[in-house]
Coordinates of C-alpha atoms and ligand atoms in Angstrom, one line a residue:
M1 CA 75.4 221.2 15.5
R2 CA 72.0 219.6 15.1
R3 CA 69.2 221.0 17.2
R4 CA 67.7 218.6 19.7
L5 CA 64.2 217.4 18.8
Q6 CA 61.2 218.4 21.0
A7 CA 58.8 215.6 22.1
G8 CA 56.5 214.8 19.2
E9 CA 58.7 216.4 16.6
R10 CA 60.2 214.5 13.7
R11 CA 63.4 215.4 11.8
V12 CA 62.6 216.1 8.2
P13 CA 65.2 214.4 6.0
V14 CA 66.7 215.9 2.8
G15 CA 67.4 214.6 -0.7
K16 CA 66.3 211.0 -1.5
G17 CA 65.2 210.7 2.2
L18 CA 62.8 213.6 1.7
I19 CA 61.2 212.0 -1.3
D20 CA 60.8 208.7 0.7
F21 CA 59.5 210.7 3.6
I22 CA 56.8 212.4 1.4
T23 CA 55.8 209.2 -0.5
R24 CA 55.9 206.7 2.3
I25 CA 54.1 208.4 5.1
Y26 CA 50.3 208.7 5.0
D27 CA 47.4 209.8 7.2
V28 CA 45.5 206.6 6.3
A29 CA 46.6 203.4 4.6
V30 CA 43.7 201.4 3.1
V31 CA 44.5 197.7 2.4
G32 CA 42.4 196.2 -0.4
A33 CA 40.8 198.0 -3.3
G34 CA 37.4 196.2 -3.4
P35 CA 34.2 198.1 -2.9
A36 CA 34.9 198.7 0.8
G37 CA 38.5 199.9 0.5
S38 CA 37.9 202.1 -2.6
T39 CA 34.9 203.7 -1.1
A40 CA 36.8 204.5 2.2
A41 CA 39.8 205.8 0.3
R42 CA 37.7 208.0 -1.9
I43 CA 35.8 209.6 1.1
L44 CA 39.0 210.1 3.1
A45 CA 40.9 211.6 0.2
A46 CA 38.0 213.9 -0.7
R47 CA 38.2 215.2 2.9
G48 CA 41.8 216.3 2.4
L49 CA 43.6 213.4 4.1
K50 CA 46.7 211.8 2.6
V51 CA 45.6 208.3 1.6
L52 CA 47.4 205.2 0.4
L53 CA 45.3 202.5 -1.2
I54 CA 47.1 199.1 -1.9
D55 CA 45.9 195.9 -3.4
A56 CA 47.6 192.5 -3.5
K57 CA 46.4 191.9 -7.1
K58 CA 47.2 193.7 -10.3
L59 CA 44.2 195.9 -11.0
P60 CA 41.6 195.8 -12.5
R61 CA 41.0 192.3 -11.1
D62 CA 38.1 189.7 -11.3
K63 CA 36.1 188.7 -8.2
P64 CA 33.7 185.8 -8.0
C65 CA 30.4 187.4 -7.5
A66 CA 26.8 187.3 -8.7
G67 CA 27.2 191.0 -9.4
V68 CA 24.0 192.4 -8.0
V69 CA 24.3 196.0 -6.7
S70 CA 21.1 196.6 -4.8
A71 CA 19.2 199.9 -4.9
K72 CA 20.1 200.6 -1.3
T73 CA 23.8 200.2 -2.1
L74 CA 23.4 202.6 -5.1
S75 CA 21.7 205.2 -2.9
V76 CA 24.6 205.0 -0.3
L77 CA 27.0 205.7 -3.2
E78 CA 24.8 208.5 -4.5
Q79 CA 24.7 210.1 -1.1
E80 CA 28.5 210.3 -1.3
G81 CA 28.3 211.9 -4.8
L82 CA 29.0 208.8 -6.8
G83 CA 26.5 207.8 -9.4
V84 CA 27.2 204.5 -11.3
P85 CA 27.4 205.3 -15.0
Q86 CA 24.9 203.5 -17.3
D87 CA 27.7 201.7 -19.3
L88 CA 28.5 199.7 -16.2
V89 CA 24.9 198.4 -15.9
E90 CA 24.5 195.0 -17.5
A91 CA 20.8 194.5 -16.4
E92 CA 18.3 196.4 -14.3
I93 CA 16.3 194.3 -11.8
Y94 CA 12.7 195.3 -11.2
G95 CA 11.3 192.0 -9.8
L96 CA 12.2 188.7 -8.1
R97 CA 11.0 185.2 -8.8
A98 CA 11.2 182.5 -6.1
F99 CA 11.4 178.8 -6.7
G100 CA 10.9 175.9 -4.3
P101 CA 13.0 172.7 -3.9
N102 CA 11.6 171.1 -7.1
M103 CA 12.2 174.2 -9.1
E104 CA 8.5 175.0 -8.9
P105 CA 7.4 178.7 -8.6
V106 CA 6.5 179.5 -5.0
C107 CA 4.4 182.5 -5.8
M108 CA 1.1 182.4 -7.7
E109 CA 0.4 184.2 -11.0
P110 CA 0.5 187.0 -11.9
A111 CA 3.2 187.9 -9.4
C112 CA 5.4 185.2 -10.7
E113 CA 5.5 186.2 -14.4
A114 CA 6.6 189.8 -13.8
G115 CA 8.4 188.9 -10.5
I116 CA 7.6 190.0 -7.0
S117 CA 8.1 193.7 -6.7
L118 CA 7.1 196.8 -4.7
P119 CA 4.2 199.2 -5.3
G120 CA 5.1 201.4 -8.3
R121 CA 7.6 198.7 -9.4
P122 CA 10.8 200.7 -8.5
R123 CA 14.2 199.4 -9.6
L124 CA 15.5 196.9 -7.0
G125 CA 19.1 196.9 -8.2
I126 CA 21.4 196.5 -11.2
T127 CA 23.9 193.8 -12.2
V128 CA 27.5 194.7 -13.0
R129 CA 30.7 192.9 -13.9
R130 CA 32.8 193.1 -10.7
R131 CA 36.0 193.7 -12.6
A132 CA 34.6 196.9 -14.2
F133 CA 32.5 198.1 -11.2
D134 CA 35.4 197.7 -8.6
W135 CA 37.8 199.4 -11.0
F136 CA 35.3 202.3 -11.4
L137 CA 35.3 202.7 -7.6
T138 CA 39.1 202.5 -7.4
E139 CA 39.5 205.1 -10.2
A140 CA 37.1 207.4 -8.2
A141 CA 39.3 207.0 -5.2
R142 CA 42.4 207.9 -7.3
N143 CA 40.6 210.9 -8.8
A144 CA 39.8 212.1 -5.3
G145 CA 43.5 212.1 -4.5
A146 CA 44.3 208.7 -3.0
R147 CA 47.6 207.1 -4.1
L148 CA 47.0 203.6 -5.6
I149 CA 49.6 200.9 -5.6
D150 CA 48.5 197.6 -7.0
A151 CA 50.3 194.2 -6.9
C152 CA 51.3 195.2 -3.4
R153 CA 50.5 192.7 -0.7
L154 CA 50.4 193.6 3.0
V155 CA 52.7 191.2 5.0
G156 CA 53.2 193.0 8.3
V157 CA 51.9 195.7 10.6
G158 CA 53.4 197.2 13.8
P159 CA 53.9 200.4 15.8
S160 CA 56.5 202.7 14.4
A161 CA 59.7 203.5 16.3
A162 CA 59.0 207.1 15.8
R163 CA 56.4 207.5 18.6
D164 CA 54.2 210.5 19.1
T165 CA 54.6 211.9 15.6
Y166 CA 51.8 213.1 13.3
G167 CA 49.8 215.2 15.7
G168 CA 50.0 213.1 18.8
L169 CA 49.1 209.7 17.2
P170 CA 51.8 207.1 17.2
A171 CA 52.5 206.0 13.6
L172 CA 52.1 202.4 12.4
W173 CA 54.3 200.8 9.8
L174 CA 53.0 198.5 7.1
D175 CA 55.4 196.0 5.4
T176 CA 54.3 195.2 1.9
S177 CA 55.7 193.4 -1.1
K178 CA 56.6 196.9 -2.3
G179 CA 58.4 198.1 0.8
R180 CA 57.5 199.8 4.0
F181 CA 55.0 202.6 4.5
E182 CA 53.8 204.5 7.6
A183 CA 50.3 205.7 8.4
R184 CA 48.4 207.1 11.4
V185 CA 45.4 204.8 10.8
I186 CA 45.2 201.5 8.8
V187 CA 41.9 200.4 7.3
G188 CA 41.7 196.7 6.6
A189 CA 39.5 196.1 3.6
D190 CA 41.2 193.0 2.3
G191 CA 38.2 190.7 2.2
V192 CA 37.3 187.4 3.8
S193 CA 40.9 185.9 3.7
G194 CA 42.6 189.2 4.3
A195 CA 45.8 189.5 6.4
T196 CA 45.1 192.8 8.2
A197 CA 42.9 191.3 11.0
R198 CA 45.5 188.7 11.8
L199 CA 48.6 190.9 11.5
A200 CA 47.0 193.6 13.7
G201 CA 45.9 191.0 16.3
I202 CA 42.2 191.6 15.9
R203 CA 41.3 188.1 14.9
L204 CA 43.1 185.0 13.7
R205 CA 40.4 183.7 11.4
F206 CA 36.7 183.5 11.1
R207 CA 35.1 180.8 13.1
W208 CA 33.7 177.8 11.2
W209 CA 30.1 178.6 11.9
E210 CA 30.5 182.2 10.7
L211 CA 31.3 181.2 7.1
A212 CA 29.3 180.3 4.1
R213 CA 30.5 178.6 1.0
T214 CA 29.5 179.6 -2.5
W215 CA 29.8 177.9 -5.9
S216 CA 29.0 180.1 -8.9
M217 CA 29.7 180.6 -12.6
D218 CA 28.7 182.7 -15.6
I219 CA 26.7 181.0 -18.3
P220 CA 26.8 182.8 -21.7
V221 CA 23.4 183.4 -23.2
N222 CA 24.2 181.5 -26.4
L223 CA 25.2 178.4 -24.4
A224 CA 21.6 177.2 -24.4
A225 CA 21.2 175.0 -27.4
N226 CA 17.5 174.4 -27.2
R227 CA 16.1 177.6 -25.8
A228 CA 17.6 181.0 -25.3
I229 CA 18.2 181.9 -21.6
P230 CA 15.8 184.7 -21.0
V231 CA 17.8 187.8 -19.9
T232 CA 15.0 189.7 -18.3
N233 CA 14.7 192.3 -15.6
V234 CA 13.8 189.7 -13.1
A235 CA 16.3 188.0 -10.7
E236 CA 15.5 184.4 -9.7
I237 CA 16.0 182.9 -6.2
Y238 CA 16.0 179.2 -5.6
F239 CA 15.5 177.2 -2.4
P240 CA 17.1 173.9 -3.2
P241 CA 17.0 171.2 -0.5
I242 CA 20.3 172.3 1.1
P243 CA 20.3 173.2 4.8
F244 CA 21.0 176.9 5.2
G245 CA 21.3 177.1 1.5
S246 CA 19.9 178.9 -1.5
G247 CA 20.5 179.4 -5.2
W248 CA 20.3 182.2 -7.7
L249 CA 20.1 183.1 -11.3
F250 CA 20.9 186.7 -12.1
P251 CA 20.6 188.3 -15.5
H252 CA 23.6 190.1 -17.0
G253 CA 24.0 191.6 -20.4
D254 CA 25.3 188.6 -22.4
H255 CA 25.2 185.9 -19.7
V256 CA 23.5 184.8 -16.5
N257 CA 25.3 184.2 -13.2
V258 CA 24.1 181.1 -11.4
G259 CA 25.3 179.8 -8.0
I260 CA 24.5 178.3 -4.7
G261 CA 25.5 179.3 -1.2
Y262 CA 25.3 177.3 2.0
A263 CA 26.6 177.4 5.6
A264 CA 30.2 176.1 5.5
F265 CA 29.6 173.7 8.4
T266 CA 26.8 171.9 6.6
R267 CA 29.3 170.8 3.9
R268 CA 30.4 167.6 5.7
I269 CA 27.3 166.9 7.7
F270 CA 24.7 167.0 5.0
I271 CA 26.0 167.7 1.5
D272 CA 29.1 165.5 1.1
S273 CA 26.9 162.4 1.6
D274 CA 26.2 162.9 -2.1
G275 CA 29.7 162.0 -3.0
P276 CA 33.3 163.4 -2.9
S277 CA 34.1 166.9 -3.8
S278 CA 37.4 168.3 -4.9
Q279 CA 38.6 171.7 -6.2
S280 CA 38.8 170.3 -9.8
E281 CA 35.1 169.4 -10.0
P282 CA 32.2 171.5 -8.8
H283 CA 30.5 170.5 -5.6
P284 CA 27.8 167.8 -6.0
A285 CA 25.2 170.2 -4.6
F286 CA 26.1 172.8 -7.3
S287 CA 26.1 170.2 -10.1
A288 CA 22.7 168.9 -8.9
F289 CA 21.4 172.5 -8.8
L290 CA 22.7 173.2 -12.3
N291 CA 21.3 170.0 -13.8
N292 CA 17.9 170.8 -12.3
L293 CA 18.1 174.3 -13.7
A294 CA 19.1 173.0 -17.1
R295 CA 16.1 170.6 -17.0
V296 CA 13.5 173.2 -16.3
K297 CA 15.0 175.8 -18.6
G298 CA 15.7 173.4 -21.4
W299 CA 19.4 174.2 -21.5
E300 CA 22.1 171.8 -22.7
I301 CA 25.1 172.1 -20.5
Q302 CA 28.3 170.3 -21.2
T303 CA 30.6 168.8 -18.6
I304 CA 31.6 171.5 -16.2
S305 CA 35.1 171.6 -14.8
A306 CA 36.2 174.0 -12.1
T307 CA 39.7 174.0 -13.5
K308 CA 38.7 175.3 -16.9
P309 CA 38.6 179.1 -17.5
G310 CA 35.0 180.3 -16.9
G311 CA 34.3 177.1 -14.9
P312 CA 32.5 177.3 -11.5
K313 CA 34.5 178.9 -8.6
E314 CA 34.2 178.2 -4.9
Y315 CA 34.5 181.1 -2.6
L316 CA 33.9 181.9 1.1
V317 CA 31.5 184.5 2.5
P318 CA 31.7 185.7 6.1
A319 CA 28.2 186.0 7.6
G320 CA 27.3 189.1 9.6
G321 CA 25.2 189.2 12.7
F322 CA 27.8 187.9 15.1
R323 CA 29.5 190.5 17.3
R324 CA 33.2 190.1 16.8
P325 CA 36.2 192.4 17.2
I326 CA 36.4 194.7 14.1
A327 CA 39.0 197.2 15.3
C328 CA 42.1 197.4 17.5
G329 CA 44.4 200.3 18.2
Q330 CA 44.5 202.4 15.1
V331 CA 43.5 199.5 12.8
L332 CA 39.8 199.3 11.6
L333 CA 38.3 196.5 9.5
I334 CA 35.5 197.1 7.0
G335 CA 33.5 195.1 4.5
D336 CA 34.1 191.4 4.2
A337 CA 37.3 191.7 6.4
A338 CA 34.9 192.7 9.2
G339 CA 32.5 189.9 8.2
L340 CA 29.4 192.0 7.4
V341 CA 27.7 190.0 4.7
D342 CA 23.9 189.7 5.0
P343 CA 23.5 186.0 6.1
F344 CA 20.0 185.6 4.5
T345 CA 20.6 187.1 1.1
G346 CA 24.4 186.9 0.8
E347 CA 24.6 190.6 -0.2
G348 CA 27.9 192.0 0.9
M349 CA 28.4 195.2 -1.0
F350 CA 25.8 197.2 0.9
N351 CA 27.5 196.8 4.2
A352 CA 31.0 197.0 2.6
V353 CA 30.2 200.6 1.5
R354 CA 28.2 201.4 4.6
S355 CA 31.1 200.3 6.9
A356 CA 33.6 202.2 4.7
K357 CA 31.6 205.3 5.1
I358 CA 31.3 204.9 8.9
A359 CA 35.1 204.2 9.1
A360 CA 36.0 207.2 6.9
E361 CA 33.7 209.5 9.0
T362 CA 35.2 208.3 12.3
I363 CA 38.7 208.7 11.1
T364 CA 38.1 212.2 9.7
D365 CA 36.5 213.2 13.0
F366 CA 39.6 212.1 14.9
L367 CA 42.3 213.2 12.5
C368 CA 40.8 216.5 11.6
G369 CA 39.0 217.3 14.9
D370 CA 40.2 217.7 18.5
F371 CA 40.0 214.4 20.3
T372 CA 42.5 215.0 23.1
G373 CA 39.8 215.1 25.7
Y374 CA 37.9 212.2 24.3
R375 CA 37.2 209.4 26.8
P376 CA 35.0 206.6 25.5
A377 CA 32.5 205.6 28.1
G378 CA 32.7 201.9 28.8
R379 CA 30.4 199.7 30.9
G380 CA 29.8 201.0 34.4
G381 CA 31.2 204.4 33.5
R382 CA 34.8 203.1 33.2
A383 CA 36.7 203.8 30.0
P384 CA 37.7 200.6 28.2
A385 CA 41.4 200.1 27.4
W386 CA 40.8 200.7 23.7
H387 CA 42.1 203.3 21.4
P388 CA 39.4 205.9 21.0
I389 CA 39.2 205.4 17.2
A390 CA 38.8 201.7 17.5
Y391 CA 36.2 202.1 20.2
E392 CA 34.2 204.8 18.4
Y393 CA 34.3 203.0 15.0
T394 CA 33.0 199.7 16.6
R395 CA 30.3 201.6 18.4
R396 CA 29.1 203.5 15.3
C397 CA 29.5 200.5 12.9
Y398 CA 27.7 198.0 15.1
G399 CA 25.1 200.6 16.2
A400 CA 24.2 201.2 12.5
L401 CA 24.6 197.7 11.0
L402 CA 24.2 195.0 13.7
P403 CA 20.5 195.2 14.5
E404 CA 19.5 194.4 10.8
L405 CA 22.3 191.8 10.5
R406 CA 21.0 190.1 13.6
R407 CA 17.4 190.0 12.3
S408 CA 18.7 188.5 9.1
L409 CA 20.6 185.9 11.1
I410 CA 17.5 185.0 13.1
L411 CA 15.5 184.5 9.8
T412 CA 18.4 182.4 8.5
A413 CA 18.3 180.2 11.6
V414 CA 14.5 179.9 11.7
F415 CA 14.2 179.1 8.0
F416 CA 17.3 177.0 7.8
N417 CA 15.4 174.9 5.3
K418 CA 14.2 177.5 2.9
G419 CA 12.8 174.8 0.6
G420 CA 10.4 173.7 3.4
L421 CA 8.6 176.0 5.8
F422 CA 9.8 179.2 4.1
S423 CA 8.6 178.2 0.7
R424 CA 5.3 177.1 2.2
L425 CA 4.8 180.4 3.9
L426 CA 5.5 182.3 0.6
R427 CA 3.2 180.0 -1.4
R428 CA 0.3 180.5 1.1
D429 CA 0.5 184.3 0.8
P430 CA 2.6 185.6 -2.0
R431 CA 2.4 189.1 -0.5
R432 CA 4.8 187.9 2.1
A433 CA 7.4 187.6 -0.5
A434 CA 7.4 191.4 -1.1
W435 CA 9.8 191.8 1.8
L436 CA 12.5 190.1 -0.3
A437 CA 12.2 192.9 -2.8
R438 CA 12.1 195.4 0.1
V439 CA 15.4 194.0 1.5
M440 CA 17.0 194.9 -1.9
H441 CA 15.4 198.2 -2.2
S442 CA 15.8 199.9 1.2
E443 CA 17.5 199.7 4.5
G444 CA 15.7 198.4 7.6
A445 CA 13.5 195.9 5.8
Y446 CA 14.2 193.0 8.2
R447 CA 12.3 194.4 11.1
R448 CA 9.1 194.4 9.0
A449 CA 10.1 191.0 7.5
L450 CA 10.2 189.4 10.9
T451 CA 6.8 190.7 11.8
E452 CA 5.2 189.8 8.5
L453 CA 6.7 186.3 8.2
L454 CA 6.5 185.1 11.8
L455 CA 3.6 186.9 13.4
R456 CA 1.1 187.2 10.6
Ligands
FAD501 C1 29.8 183.9 -5.3 C2 29.5 185.2 -4.6 C3 28.5 186.0 -5.0 C4 28.2 187.2 -4.4 N1 27.2 188.0 -4.9 C5 27.0 189.2 -4.4 C6 26.0 190.1 -4.9 O1 25.4 189.7 -5.9 N2 25.8 191.3 -4.4 C7 26.5 191.7 -3.3 O2 26.3 192.8 -2.8 N3 27.5 190.9 -2.7 C8 27.7 189.7 -3.3 N4 28.8 188.9 -2.7 C9 29.6 189.4 -1.6 C10 30.5 190.5 -2.1 O3 31.3 189.9 -3.2 C11 31.5 190.9 -1.0 O4 30.7 191.1 0.1 C12 32.2 192.2 -1.4 O5 33.1 191.9 -2.5 C13 33.0 192.7 -0.3 O6 33.8 193.7 -0.7 P1 35.2 194.1 0.1 O7 35.7 195.3 -0.5 O8 35.0 194.0 1.6 O9 36.2 192.8 -0.3 P2 36.7 192.3 -1.6 O10 35.8 192.7 -2.7 O11 36.9 190.8 -1.4 O12 38.1 193.0 -1.9 C14 39.2 192.7 -1.1 C15 40.5 193.2 -1.8 O13 41.6 193.0 -0.9 C16 42.7 192.5 -1.6 N5 43.6 191.9 -0.7 C17 43.4 190.7 -0.1 N6 44.5 190.4 0.7 C18 45.3 191.5 0.6 C19 46.6 191.8 1.2 N7 47.2 191.0 2.1 N8 47.2 193.0 0.8 C20 46.6 193.8 0.0 N9 45.4 193.6 -0.6 C21 44.8 192.4 -0.3 C22 42.1 191.6 -2.7 O14 42.9 191.5 -3.8 C23 40.8 192.3 -3.0 O15 40.9 193.1 -4.1 C24 29.0 187.7 -3.3 C25 30.1 186.9 -2.9 C26 30.4 185.7 -3.5 C27 31.5 184.9 -3.1

């Protein structure tokens, strides 16, 4: 006769059921193998947890991105024992150049030629191909012991019928295109359009004022008929006459990446007055930016079509700085899924790996430590009706990242027309522009930026 199970005990199956039991039940399931998901999976697996990493796409995959990995992102990865190998580096950035609405330099010589930099001219970042860089991070997670399943889309999440298993935490099930898995904690790292937030009841979608739109494309170096595109160690930032918008030109090995980003809500109000836009043709604001760039650089650019391979791509970016739910129960959101992109610069990978690290540390503390007596202190001394992991992750993540994101959001709002007041301020005193380099180089630069730009 079968022995009756005690509370919290789970019957271990035999045969095929045993294999399923072993391969389908995890401590942590990470959804999305971008920089955020792969970093979280690697840290968790390295700390001895059983980790599943799934991605909807067949890996390695492409991702529309300017491909700048800032020096501060590199140092977070290095702190976790992961140095980026030199063969992934397409260009090293030591300086920045800024250009006003008419493509004129906003900083005086000599700062403009070599680019705005910091004392000692430290490296501000590198450029990478996202396909290779993300795959490098995913491989590192796999080498640390995480199980990777690609072409595996998350379609459902819910509490498992087997309550009170796995050391007191109720299990969650994940339905995917490759079957059902169970985990004690789920980390949603599935990007701006990811499903985890919605399926776990954290958030239906980002609100319209929280999103930015981007148009970007790679231009091969040999595309310029008249003059070679200089592939230097300087990144170029443009302030075209687009409200809440800016443009960029970043050097890569054999190409440059150019693009614009602007608040999604300005699309109809301001920009579409230039003419209709459809997915098959680049946005008029992007075409105008590209034409102006071609004019000042002396490039000859043929007709550009968004439907052609290598043509410009439109993509959404979720701006950070807003306090929104990023966790619920045993489901935590990180990276773009949590909406942690720097609203002023559009840099997302730094907070993707920072939030991944914070989530991994919180999960390890709870799964490997004793949290039975943990009572999160809510407002007025009352414990909020949250799961402790969700509460603790939100507290740690926003405690570490929100102040800087808020400062960046304030700067974005004050200088909504970067081609106007912002360019004038930089032109008047080019030293002010050094904070742009500092933002790429080290954490905490916005506090000083606010003082330097607004109070000087
Ligand atoms: C044009 C552009 C330029 C940018 N330039 C820069 C830059 O130069 N530097 C910088 O730091 N940041 C840049 N960013 C932002 C940066 O790309 C993102 O912040 C970063 O990729 C976020 O990483 P992530 O891991 O959170 O999400 P992602 O990189 O988006 O990864 C999410 C993963 O989840 C997977 N996924 C989605 N749905 C599911 C599902 N249902 N089930 C399973 N898997 C799923 C996807 O396939 C994807 O692999 C740029 C963004 C854009 C759009």
